[in-house]
Tab-separated table of C-alpha atoms in Angstrom:
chain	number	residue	atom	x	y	z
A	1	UNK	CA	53.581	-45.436	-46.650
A	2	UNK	CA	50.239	-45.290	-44.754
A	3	UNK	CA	49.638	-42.588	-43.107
A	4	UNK	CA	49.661	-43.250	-38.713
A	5	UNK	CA	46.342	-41.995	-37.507
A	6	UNK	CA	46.262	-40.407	-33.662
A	7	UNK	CA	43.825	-41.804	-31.920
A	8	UNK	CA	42.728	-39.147	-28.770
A	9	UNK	CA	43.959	-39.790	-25.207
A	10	UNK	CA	40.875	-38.142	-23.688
A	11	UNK	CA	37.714	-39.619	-25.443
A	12	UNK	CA	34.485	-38.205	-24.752
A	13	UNK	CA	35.284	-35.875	-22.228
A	14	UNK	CA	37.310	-33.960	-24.594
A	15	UNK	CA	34.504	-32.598	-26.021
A	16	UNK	CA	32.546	-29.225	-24.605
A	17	UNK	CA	28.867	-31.021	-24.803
A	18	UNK	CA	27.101	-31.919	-21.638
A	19	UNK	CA	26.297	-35.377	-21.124
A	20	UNK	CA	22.629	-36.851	-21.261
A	21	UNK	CA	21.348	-40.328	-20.352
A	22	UNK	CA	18.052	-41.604	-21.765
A	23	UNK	CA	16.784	-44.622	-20.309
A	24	UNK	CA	14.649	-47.052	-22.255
A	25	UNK	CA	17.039	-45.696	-25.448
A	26	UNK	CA	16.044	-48.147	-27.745
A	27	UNK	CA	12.237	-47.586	-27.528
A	28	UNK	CA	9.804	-45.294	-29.845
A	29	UNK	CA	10.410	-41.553	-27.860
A	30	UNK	CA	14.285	-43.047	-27.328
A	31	UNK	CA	15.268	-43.260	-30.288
A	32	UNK	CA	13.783	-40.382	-31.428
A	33	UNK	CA	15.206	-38.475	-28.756
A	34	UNK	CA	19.074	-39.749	-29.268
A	35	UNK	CA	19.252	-38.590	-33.098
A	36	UNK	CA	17.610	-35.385	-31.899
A	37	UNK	CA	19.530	-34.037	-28.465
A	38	UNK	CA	22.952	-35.937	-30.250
A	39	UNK	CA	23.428	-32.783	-32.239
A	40	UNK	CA	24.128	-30.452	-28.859
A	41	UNK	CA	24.603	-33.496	-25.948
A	42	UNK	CA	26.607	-36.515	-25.527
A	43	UNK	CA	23.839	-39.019	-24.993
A	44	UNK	CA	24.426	-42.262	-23.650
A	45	UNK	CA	21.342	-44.601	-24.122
A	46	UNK	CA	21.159	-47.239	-21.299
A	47	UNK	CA	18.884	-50.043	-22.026
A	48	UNK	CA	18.591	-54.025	-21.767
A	49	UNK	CA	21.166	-56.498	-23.042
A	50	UNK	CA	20.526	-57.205	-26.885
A	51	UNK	CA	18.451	-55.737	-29.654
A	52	UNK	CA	16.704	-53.641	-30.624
A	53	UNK	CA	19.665	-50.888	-29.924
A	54	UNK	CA	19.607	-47.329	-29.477
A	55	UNK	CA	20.701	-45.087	-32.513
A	56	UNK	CA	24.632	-44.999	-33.310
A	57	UNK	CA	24.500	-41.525	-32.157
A	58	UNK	CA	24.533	-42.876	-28.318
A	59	UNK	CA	26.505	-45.059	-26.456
A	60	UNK	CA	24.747	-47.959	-25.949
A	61	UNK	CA	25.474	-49.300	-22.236
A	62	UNK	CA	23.549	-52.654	-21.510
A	63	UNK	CA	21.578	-52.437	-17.481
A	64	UNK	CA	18.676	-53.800	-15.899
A	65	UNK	CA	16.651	-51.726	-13.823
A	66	UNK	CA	15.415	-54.291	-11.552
A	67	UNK	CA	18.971	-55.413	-10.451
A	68	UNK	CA	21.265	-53.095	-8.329
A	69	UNK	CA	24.438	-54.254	-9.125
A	70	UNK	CA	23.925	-54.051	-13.015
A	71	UNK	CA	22.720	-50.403	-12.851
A	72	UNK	CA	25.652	-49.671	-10.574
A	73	UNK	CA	28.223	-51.378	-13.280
A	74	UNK	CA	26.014	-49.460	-15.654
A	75	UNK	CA	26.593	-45.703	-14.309
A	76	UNK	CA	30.115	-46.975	-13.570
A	77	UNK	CA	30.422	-47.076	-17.040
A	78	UNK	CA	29.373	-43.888	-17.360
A	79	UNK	CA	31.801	-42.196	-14.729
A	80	UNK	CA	34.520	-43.711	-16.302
A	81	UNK	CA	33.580	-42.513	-19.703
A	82	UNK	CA	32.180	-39.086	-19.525
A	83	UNK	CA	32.646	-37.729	-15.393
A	84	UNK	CA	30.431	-36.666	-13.085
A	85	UNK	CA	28.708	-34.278	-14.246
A	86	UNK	CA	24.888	-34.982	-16.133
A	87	UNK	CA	23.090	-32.195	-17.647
A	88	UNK	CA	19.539	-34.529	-17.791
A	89	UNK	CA	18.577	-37.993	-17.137
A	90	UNK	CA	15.814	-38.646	-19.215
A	91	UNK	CA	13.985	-41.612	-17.832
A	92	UNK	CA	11.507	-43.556	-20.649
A	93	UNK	CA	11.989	-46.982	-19.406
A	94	UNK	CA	8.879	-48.381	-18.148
A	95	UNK	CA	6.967	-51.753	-18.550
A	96	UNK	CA	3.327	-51.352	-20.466
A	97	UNK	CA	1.257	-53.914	-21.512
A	98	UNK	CA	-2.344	-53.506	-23.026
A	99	UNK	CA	-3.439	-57.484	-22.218
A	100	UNK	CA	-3.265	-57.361	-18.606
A	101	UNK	CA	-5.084	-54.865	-16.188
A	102	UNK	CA	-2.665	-55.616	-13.484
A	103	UNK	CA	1.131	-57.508	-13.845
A	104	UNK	CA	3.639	-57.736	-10.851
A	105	UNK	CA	5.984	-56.093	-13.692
A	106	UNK	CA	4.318	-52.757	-13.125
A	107	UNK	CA	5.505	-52.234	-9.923
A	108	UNK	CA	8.612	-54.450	-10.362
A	109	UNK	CA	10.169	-52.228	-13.077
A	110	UNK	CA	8.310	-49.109	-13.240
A	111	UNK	CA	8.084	-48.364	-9.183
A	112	UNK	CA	11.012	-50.554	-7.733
A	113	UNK	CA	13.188	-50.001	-10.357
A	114	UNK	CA	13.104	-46.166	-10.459
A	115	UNK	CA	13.726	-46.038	-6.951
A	116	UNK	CA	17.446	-48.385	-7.584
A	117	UNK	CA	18.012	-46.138	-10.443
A	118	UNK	CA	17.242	-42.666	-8.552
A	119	UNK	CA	19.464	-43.843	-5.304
A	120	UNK	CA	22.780	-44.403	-7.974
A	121	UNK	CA	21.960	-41.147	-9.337
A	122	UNK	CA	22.488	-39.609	-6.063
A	123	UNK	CA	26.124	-39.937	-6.282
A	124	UNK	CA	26.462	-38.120	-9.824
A	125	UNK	CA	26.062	-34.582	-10.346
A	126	UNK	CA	23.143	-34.588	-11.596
A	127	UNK	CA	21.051	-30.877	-12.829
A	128	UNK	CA	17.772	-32.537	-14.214
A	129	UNK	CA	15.477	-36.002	-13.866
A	130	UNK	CA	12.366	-35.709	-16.268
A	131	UNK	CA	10.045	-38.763	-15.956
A	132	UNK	CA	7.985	-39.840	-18.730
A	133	UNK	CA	4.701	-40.054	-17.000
A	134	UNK	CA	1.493	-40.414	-18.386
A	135	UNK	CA	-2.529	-38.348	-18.853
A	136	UNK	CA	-4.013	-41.504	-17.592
A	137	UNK	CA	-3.172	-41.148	-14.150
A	138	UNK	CA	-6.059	-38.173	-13.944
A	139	UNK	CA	-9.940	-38.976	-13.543
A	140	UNK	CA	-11.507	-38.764	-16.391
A	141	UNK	CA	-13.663	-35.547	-16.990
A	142	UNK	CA	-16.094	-34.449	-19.830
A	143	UNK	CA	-16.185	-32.798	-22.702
A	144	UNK	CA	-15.539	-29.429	-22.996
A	145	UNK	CA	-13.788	-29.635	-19.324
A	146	UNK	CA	-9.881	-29.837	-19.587
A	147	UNK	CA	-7.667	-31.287	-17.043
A	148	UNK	CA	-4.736	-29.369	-15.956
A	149	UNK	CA	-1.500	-30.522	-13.661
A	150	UNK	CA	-3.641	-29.995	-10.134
A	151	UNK	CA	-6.410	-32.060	-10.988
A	152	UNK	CA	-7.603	-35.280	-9.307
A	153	UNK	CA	-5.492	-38.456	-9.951
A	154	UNK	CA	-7.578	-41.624	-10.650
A	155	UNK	CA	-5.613	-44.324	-11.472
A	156	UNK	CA	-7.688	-48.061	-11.516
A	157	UNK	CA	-5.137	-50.292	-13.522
A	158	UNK	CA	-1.682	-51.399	-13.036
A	159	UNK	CA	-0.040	-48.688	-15.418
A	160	UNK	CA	-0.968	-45.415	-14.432
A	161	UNK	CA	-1.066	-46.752	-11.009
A	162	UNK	CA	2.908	-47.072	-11.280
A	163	UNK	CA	2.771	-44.062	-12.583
A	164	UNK	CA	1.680	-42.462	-9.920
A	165	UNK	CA	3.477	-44.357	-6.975
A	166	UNK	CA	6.609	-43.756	-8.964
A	167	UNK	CA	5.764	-39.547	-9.319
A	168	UNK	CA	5.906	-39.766	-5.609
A	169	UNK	CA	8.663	-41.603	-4.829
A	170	UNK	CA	10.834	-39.749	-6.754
A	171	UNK	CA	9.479	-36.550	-4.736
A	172	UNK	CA	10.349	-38.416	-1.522
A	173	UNK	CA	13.510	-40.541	-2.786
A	174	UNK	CA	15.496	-37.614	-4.569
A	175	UNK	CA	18.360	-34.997	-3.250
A	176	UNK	CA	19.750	-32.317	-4.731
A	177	UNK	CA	18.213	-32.548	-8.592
A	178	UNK	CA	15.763	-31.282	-10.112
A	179	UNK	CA	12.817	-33.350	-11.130
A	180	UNK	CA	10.512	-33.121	-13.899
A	181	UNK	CA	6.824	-34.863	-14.933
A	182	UNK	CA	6.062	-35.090	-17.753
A	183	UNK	CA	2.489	-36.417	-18.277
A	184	UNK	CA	2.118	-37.256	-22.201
A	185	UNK	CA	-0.692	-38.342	-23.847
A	186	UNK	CA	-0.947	-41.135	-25.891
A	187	UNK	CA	1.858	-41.248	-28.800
A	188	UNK	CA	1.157	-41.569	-32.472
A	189	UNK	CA	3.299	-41.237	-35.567
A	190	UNK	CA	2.791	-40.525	-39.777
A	191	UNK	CA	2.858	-44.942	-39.561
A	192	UNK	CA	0.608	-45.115	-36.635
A	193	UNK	CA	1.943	-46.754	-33.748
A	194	UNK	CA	-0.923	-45.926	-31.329
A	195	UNK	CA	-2.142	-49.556	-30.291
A	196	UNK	CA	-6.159	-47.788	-29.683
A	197	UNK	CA	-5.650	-45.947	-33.166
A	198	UNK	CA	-4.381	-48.759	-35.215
A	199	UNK	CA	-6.778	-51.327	-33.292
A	200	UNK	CA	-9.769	-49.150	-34.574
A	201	UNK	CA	-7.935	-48.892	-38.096
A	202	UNK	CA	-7.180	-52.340	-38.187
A	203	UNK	CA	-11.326	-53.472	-37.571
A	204	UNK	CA	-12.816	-50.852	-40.022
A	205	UNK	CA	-10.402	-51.797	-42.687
A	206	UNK	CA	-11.431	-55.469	-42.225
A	207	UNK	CA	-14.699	-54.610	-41.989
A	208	UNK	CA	-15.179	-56.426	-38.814
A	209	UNK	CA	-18.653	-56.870	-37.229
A	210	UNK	CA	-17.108	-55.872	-33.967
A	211	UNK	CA	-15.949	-52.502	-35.794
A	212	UNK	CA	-19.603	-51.114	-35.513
A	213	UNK	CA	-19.945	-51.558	-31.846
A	214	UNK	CA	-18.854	-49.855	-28.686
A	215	UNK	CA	-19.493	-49.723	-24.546
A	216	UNK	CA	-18.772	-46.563	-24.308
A	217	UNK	CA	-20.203	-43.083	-25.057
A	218	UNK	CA	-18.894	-42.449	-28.563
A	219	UNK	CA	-18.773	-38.665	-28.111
A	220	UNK	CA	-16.075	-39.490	-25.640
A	221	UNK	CA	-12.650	-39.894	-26.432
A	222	UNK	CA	-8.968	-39.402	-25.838
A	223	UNK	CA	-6.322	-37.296	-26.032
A	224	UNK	CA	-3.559	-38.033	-28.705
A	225	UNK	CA	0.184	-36.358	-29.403
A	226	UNK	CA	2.352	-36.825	-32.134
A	227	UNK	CA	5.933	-38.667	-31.503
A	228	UNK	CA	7.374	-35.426	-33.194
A	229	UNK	CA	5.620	-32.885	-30.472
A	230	UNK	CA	7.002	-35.224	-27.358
A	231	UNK	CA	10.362	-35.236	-29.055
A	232	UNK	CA	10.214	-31.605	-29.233
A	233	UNK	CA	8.884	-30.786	-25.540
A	234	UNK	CA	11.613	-33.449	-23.838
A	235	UNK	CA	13.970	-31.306	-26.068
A	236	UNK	CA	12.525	-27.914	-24.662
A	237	UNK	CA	12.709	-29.288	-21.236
A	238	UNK	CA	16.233	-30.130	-21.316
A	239	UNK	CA	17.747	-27.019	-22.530
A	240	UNK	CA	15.250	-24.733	-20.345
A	241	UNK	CA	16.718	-27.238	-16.923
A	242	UNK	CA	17.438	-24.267	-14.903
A	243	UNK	CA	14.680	-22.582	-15.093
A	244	UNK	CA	11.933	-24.880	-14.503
A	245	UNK	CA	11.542	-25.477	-10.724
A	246	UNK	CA	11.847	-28.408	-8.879
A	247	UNK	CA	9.205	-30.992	-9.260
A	248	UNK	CA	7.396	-29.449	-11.976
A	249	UNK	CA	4.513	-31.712	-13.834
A	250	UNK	CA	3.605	-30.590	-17.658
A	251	UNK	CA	0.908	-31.365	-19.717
A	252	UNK	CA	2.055	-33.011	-23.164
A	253	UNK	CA	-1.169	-33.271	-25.935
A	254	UNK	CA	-2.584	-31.813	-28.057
A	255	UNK	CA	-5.194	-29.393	-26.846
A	256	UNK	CA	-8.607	-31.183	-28.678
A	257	UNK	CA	-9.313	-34.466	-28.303
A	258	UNK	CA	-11.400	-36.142	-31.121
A	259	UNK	CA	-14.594	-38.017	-30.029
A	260	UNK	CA	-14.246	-41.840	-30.713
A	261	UNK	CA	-17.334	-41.577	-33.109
A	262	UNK	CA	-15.321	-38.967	-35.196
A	263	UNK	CA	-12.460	-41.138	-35.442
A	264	UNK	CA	-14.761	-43.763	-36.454
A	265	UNK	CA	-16.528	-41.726	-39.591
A	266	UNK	CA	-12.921	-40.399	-40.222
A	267	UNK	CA	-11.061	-43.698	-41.111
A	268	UNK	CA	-14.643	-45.015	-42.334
A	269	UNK	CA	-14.605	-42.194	-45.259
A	270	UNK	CA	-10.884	-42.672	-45.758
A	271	UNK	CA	-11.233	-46.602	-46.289
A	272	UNK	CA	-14.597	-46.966	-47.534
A	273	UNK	CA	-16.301	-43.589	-48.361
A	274	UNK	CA	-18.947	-43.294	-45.625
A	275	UNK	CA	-19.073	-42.512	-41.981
A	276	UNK	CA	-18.842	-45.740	-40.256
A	277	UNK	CA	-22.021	-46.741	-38.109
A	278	UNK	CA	-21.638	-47.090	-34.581
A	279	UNK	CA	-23.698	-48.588	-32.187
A	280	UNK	CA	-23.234	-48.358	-28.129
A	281	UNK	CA	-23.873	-51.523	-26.346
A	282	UNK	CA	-24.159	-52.380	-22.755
A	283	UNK	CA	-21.455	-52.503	-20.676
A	284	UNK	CA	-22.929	-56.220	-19.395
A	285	UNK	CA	-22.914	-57.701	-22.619
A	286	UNK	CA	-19.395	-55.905	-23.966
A	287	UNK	CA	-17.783	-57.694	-20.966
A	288	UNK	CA	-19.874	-60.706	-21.901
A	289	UNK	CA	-19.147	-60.941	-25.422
A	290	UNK	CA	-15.313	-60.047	-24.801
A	291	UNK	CA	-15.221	-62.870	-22.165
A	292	UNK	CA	-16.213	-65.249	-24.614
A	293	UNK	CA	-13.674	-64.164	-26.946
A	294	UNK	CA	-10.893	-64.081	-24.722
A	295	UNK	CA	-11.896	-68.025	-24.143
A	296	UNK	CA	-11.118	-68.771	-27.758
A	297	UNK	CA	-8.142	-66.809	-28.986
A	298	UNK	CA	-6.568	-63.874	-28.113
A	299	UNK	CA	-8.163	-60.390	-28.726
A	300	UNK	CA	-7.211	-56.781	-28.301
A	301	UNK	CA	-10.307	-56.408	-26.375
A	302	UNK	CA	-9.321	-57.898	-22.942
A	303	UNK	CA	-13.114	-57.440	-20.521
A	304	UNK	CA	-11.074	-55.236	-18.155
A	305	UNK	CA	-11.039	-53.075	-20.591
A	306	UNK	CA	-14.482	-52.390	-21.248
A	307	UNK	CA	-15.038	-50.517	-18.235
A	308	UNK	CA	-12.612	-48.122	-19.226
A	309	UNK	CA	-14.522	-47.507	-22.570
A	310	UNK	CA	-15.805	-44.221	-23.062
A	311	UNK	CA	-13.561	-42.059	-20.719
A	312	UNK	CA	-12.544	-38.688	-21.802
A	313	UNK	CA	-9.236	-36.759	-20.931
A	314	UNK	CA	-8.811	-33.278	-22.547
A	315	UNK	CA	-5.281	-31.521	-21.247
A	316	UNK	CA	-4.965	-27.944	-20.279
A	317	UNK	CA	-1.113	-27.589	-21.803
A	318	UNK	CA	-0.946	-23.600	-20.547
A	319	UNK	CA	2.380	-24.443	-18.128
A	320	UNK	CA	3.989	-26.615	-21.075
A	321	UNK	CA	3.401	-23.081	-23.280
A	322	UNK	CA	4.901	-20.872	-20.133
A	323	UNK	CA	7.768	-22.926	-18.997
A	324	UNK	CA	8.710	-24.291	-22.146
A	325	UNK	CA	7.205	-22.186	-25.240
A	326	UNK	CA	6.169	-25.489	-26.147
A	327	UNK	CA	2.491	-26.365	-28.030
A	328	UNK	CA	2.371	-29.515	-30.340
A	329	UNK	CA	2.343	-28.758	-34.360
A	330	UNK	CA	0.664	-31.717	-35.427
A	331	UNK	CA	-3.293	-32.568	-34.723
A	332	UNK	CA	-4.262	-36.507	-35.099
A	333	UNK	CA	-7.110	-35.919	-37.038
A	334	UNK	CA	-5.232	-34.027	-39.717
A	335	UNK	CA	-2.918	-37.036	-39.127
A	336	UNK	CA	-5.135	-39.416	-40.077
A	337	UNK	CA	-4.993	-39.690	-43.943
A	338	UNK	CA	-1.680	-40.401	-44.052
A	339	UNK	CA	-1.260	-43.543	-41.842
A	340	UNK	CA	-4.576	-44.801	-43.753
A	341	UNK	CA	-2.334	-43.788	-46.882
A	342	UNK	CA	0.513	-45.962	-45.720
A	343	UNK	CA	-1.881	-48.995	-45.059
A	344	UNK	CA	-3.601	-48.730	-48.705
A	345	UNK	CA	-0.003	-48.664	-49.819
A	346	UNK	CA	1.038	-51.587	-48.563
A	347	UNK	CA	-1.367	-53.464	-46.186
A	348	UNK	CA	1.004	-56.099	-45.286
A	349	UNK	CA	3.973	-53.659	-44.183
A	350	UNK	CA	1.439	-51.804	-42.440
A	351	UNK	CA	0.694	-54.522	-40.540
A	352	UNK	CA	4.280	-55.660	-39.339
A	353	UNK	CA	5.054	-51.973	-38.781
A	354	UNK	CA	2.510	-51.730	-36.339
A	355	UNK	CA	2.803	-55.340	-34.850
A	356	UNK	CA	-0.920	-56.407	-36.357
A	357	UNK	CA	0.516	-59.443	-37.731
């Protein structure tokens, strides 16, 4: 006879683990996140209707940001299921798009939509909001000079823009939970997954003419963190809730950031064997020649971009190492060989990996 198996009366809330939400569940820090927090939280990923998904590990509840009465169905969801009561909602979702300077989306999703989500939140219980925000919403400074949470914001394009307009709304639009910046640099992995990294890869590998020019100051560059170190920090963040104060903003990078040339001679050597060559050209005839481009197919290089070449960001993380005891383990130079490893491997994998097809 087979044996009758019990199923529980109480579901989730039976267990002692407190309950986290991660927006944007599905996505590259998401996903991540959900097989990492899973082992001491019951996470429940809220994202958009159909795939990708967010790790089995989560609850996957379907909601769209920009529409009031599907996030409200959404967190109904979650009352029903799990209570009240949320240790951390981690918010990731956000609309980014490297071919447009500006896009109505920016402030549609990103601004707007925060704002729905944060007024539904009001009726939870709610001890923590951290907000994946981002380095670029800082002017630019110069080498040597590092930029730490009180410095000037500069944001000229539609993304950090929303970053910014959402940082303060949530200051203005929140009651009674405490919120949490996080401004993270750009993300990286072993595979890549860095559209500027792989971009500048992809042309040296190809050998591209374009791969030996630039309209910036090439002993400028950005700062990187690995997809490990974020992971790690949101982690940190989560279980140290009660003792970060309200409306805290934290550095996440790594603490050097490589030079665009030295990327350059770094993949150069690993591809080829030689430091790659690298020529600055006017800003006037970058725009030019990327106009022209942009005419006949579709490039990475969009001209609004070539204004932004050659700006430098380099993060003072001190508060991340005093509130958190967190610093990042990995360094994207020292990360370097391995993702150029992966390409010699298999070029074509690579490629569709990294959405270079």
């Amino acid at each position: 006879m087979d044996e009758i198996i019990e199923h529980s009366k109480f579901g989730a809330r039976k267990e002692d683990k407190q309950v986290v939400v991660i927006t944007g569940s599905s996505g590259l820090i998401g996903s991540s996140l959900i097989q990492r927090l899973s082992k001491n939280y019951r996470v429940v990923g809220l994202d958009r209707v159909g795939p990708p998904y967010p790790p089995l590990q989560a609850e996957c509840v379907n909601f769209d940001i920009t529409d009031e009465k599907a996030i409200n169905a959404a967190m109904e969801r979650i009352r029903y299921g799990y209570g009240n009561k949320i240790a951390s909602v981690i918010h990731l979702a956000a609309y980014y798009d490297f071919g447009e300077k500006d896009n109505p989306k920016y402030h549609e999703i990103n601004v707007k939509g925060t704002k729905k989500f944060l007024q539904q939140l009001q009726d939870f219980d709610v001890e923590q909001f951290l907000f994946s925000s981002s380095n670029l919403i800082y002017k630019p400074t110069e080498p040597g000079v590092k930029i730490n949470e009180d410095c000037p914001v500069e944001a000229n394009w539609g993304y950090p823009e929303s970053k910014v307009l959402t940082e303060d709304l949530i200051k203005k639009n929140n009651d009674d939970i405490n919120a949490v910046f996080l401004r993270i640099a750009g993300i990286y992995t072993d595979d890549g997954h860095s559209i500027p990294i792989t971009q500048q890869i992809k042309r040296i590998y190809e050998k591209e003419l374009l791969s030996h020019f630039y309209s910036g100051d090439v002993d400028h560059g950005d700062v990187f963190v690995h997809l490990e170190d974020v992971v790690d920090a949101i982690e940190k963040a989560v279980d140290n809730r009660k003792e970060i104060p309200n409306e805290t903003a934290l550095n996440i990078g790594e603490p050097t950031s490589p030079t665009y040339q030295e990327i350059q001679d770094a993949v150069g050597n690993l591809l080829h064997g030689k430091d790659w060559e690298t020529y600055e050209v006017p800003k006037s005839l970058a725009k030019a020649g990327a106009w022209a481009r942009d005419l006949v197919s579709d490039p990475f290089i969009k001209p609004w971009m070539i204004d932004r070449a050659g700006t430098h960001y380099e993060l003072d993380i001190w508060r991340a190492k005093d509130c958190l005891g967190w610093e990042p383990k990995h360094r994207v130079m020292d990360t370097l060989p391995k993702m150029i490893e992966d390409l010699k491997a298999d070029p074509e994998a690579w490629y569709k990996k990294n959405n270079l097809d």
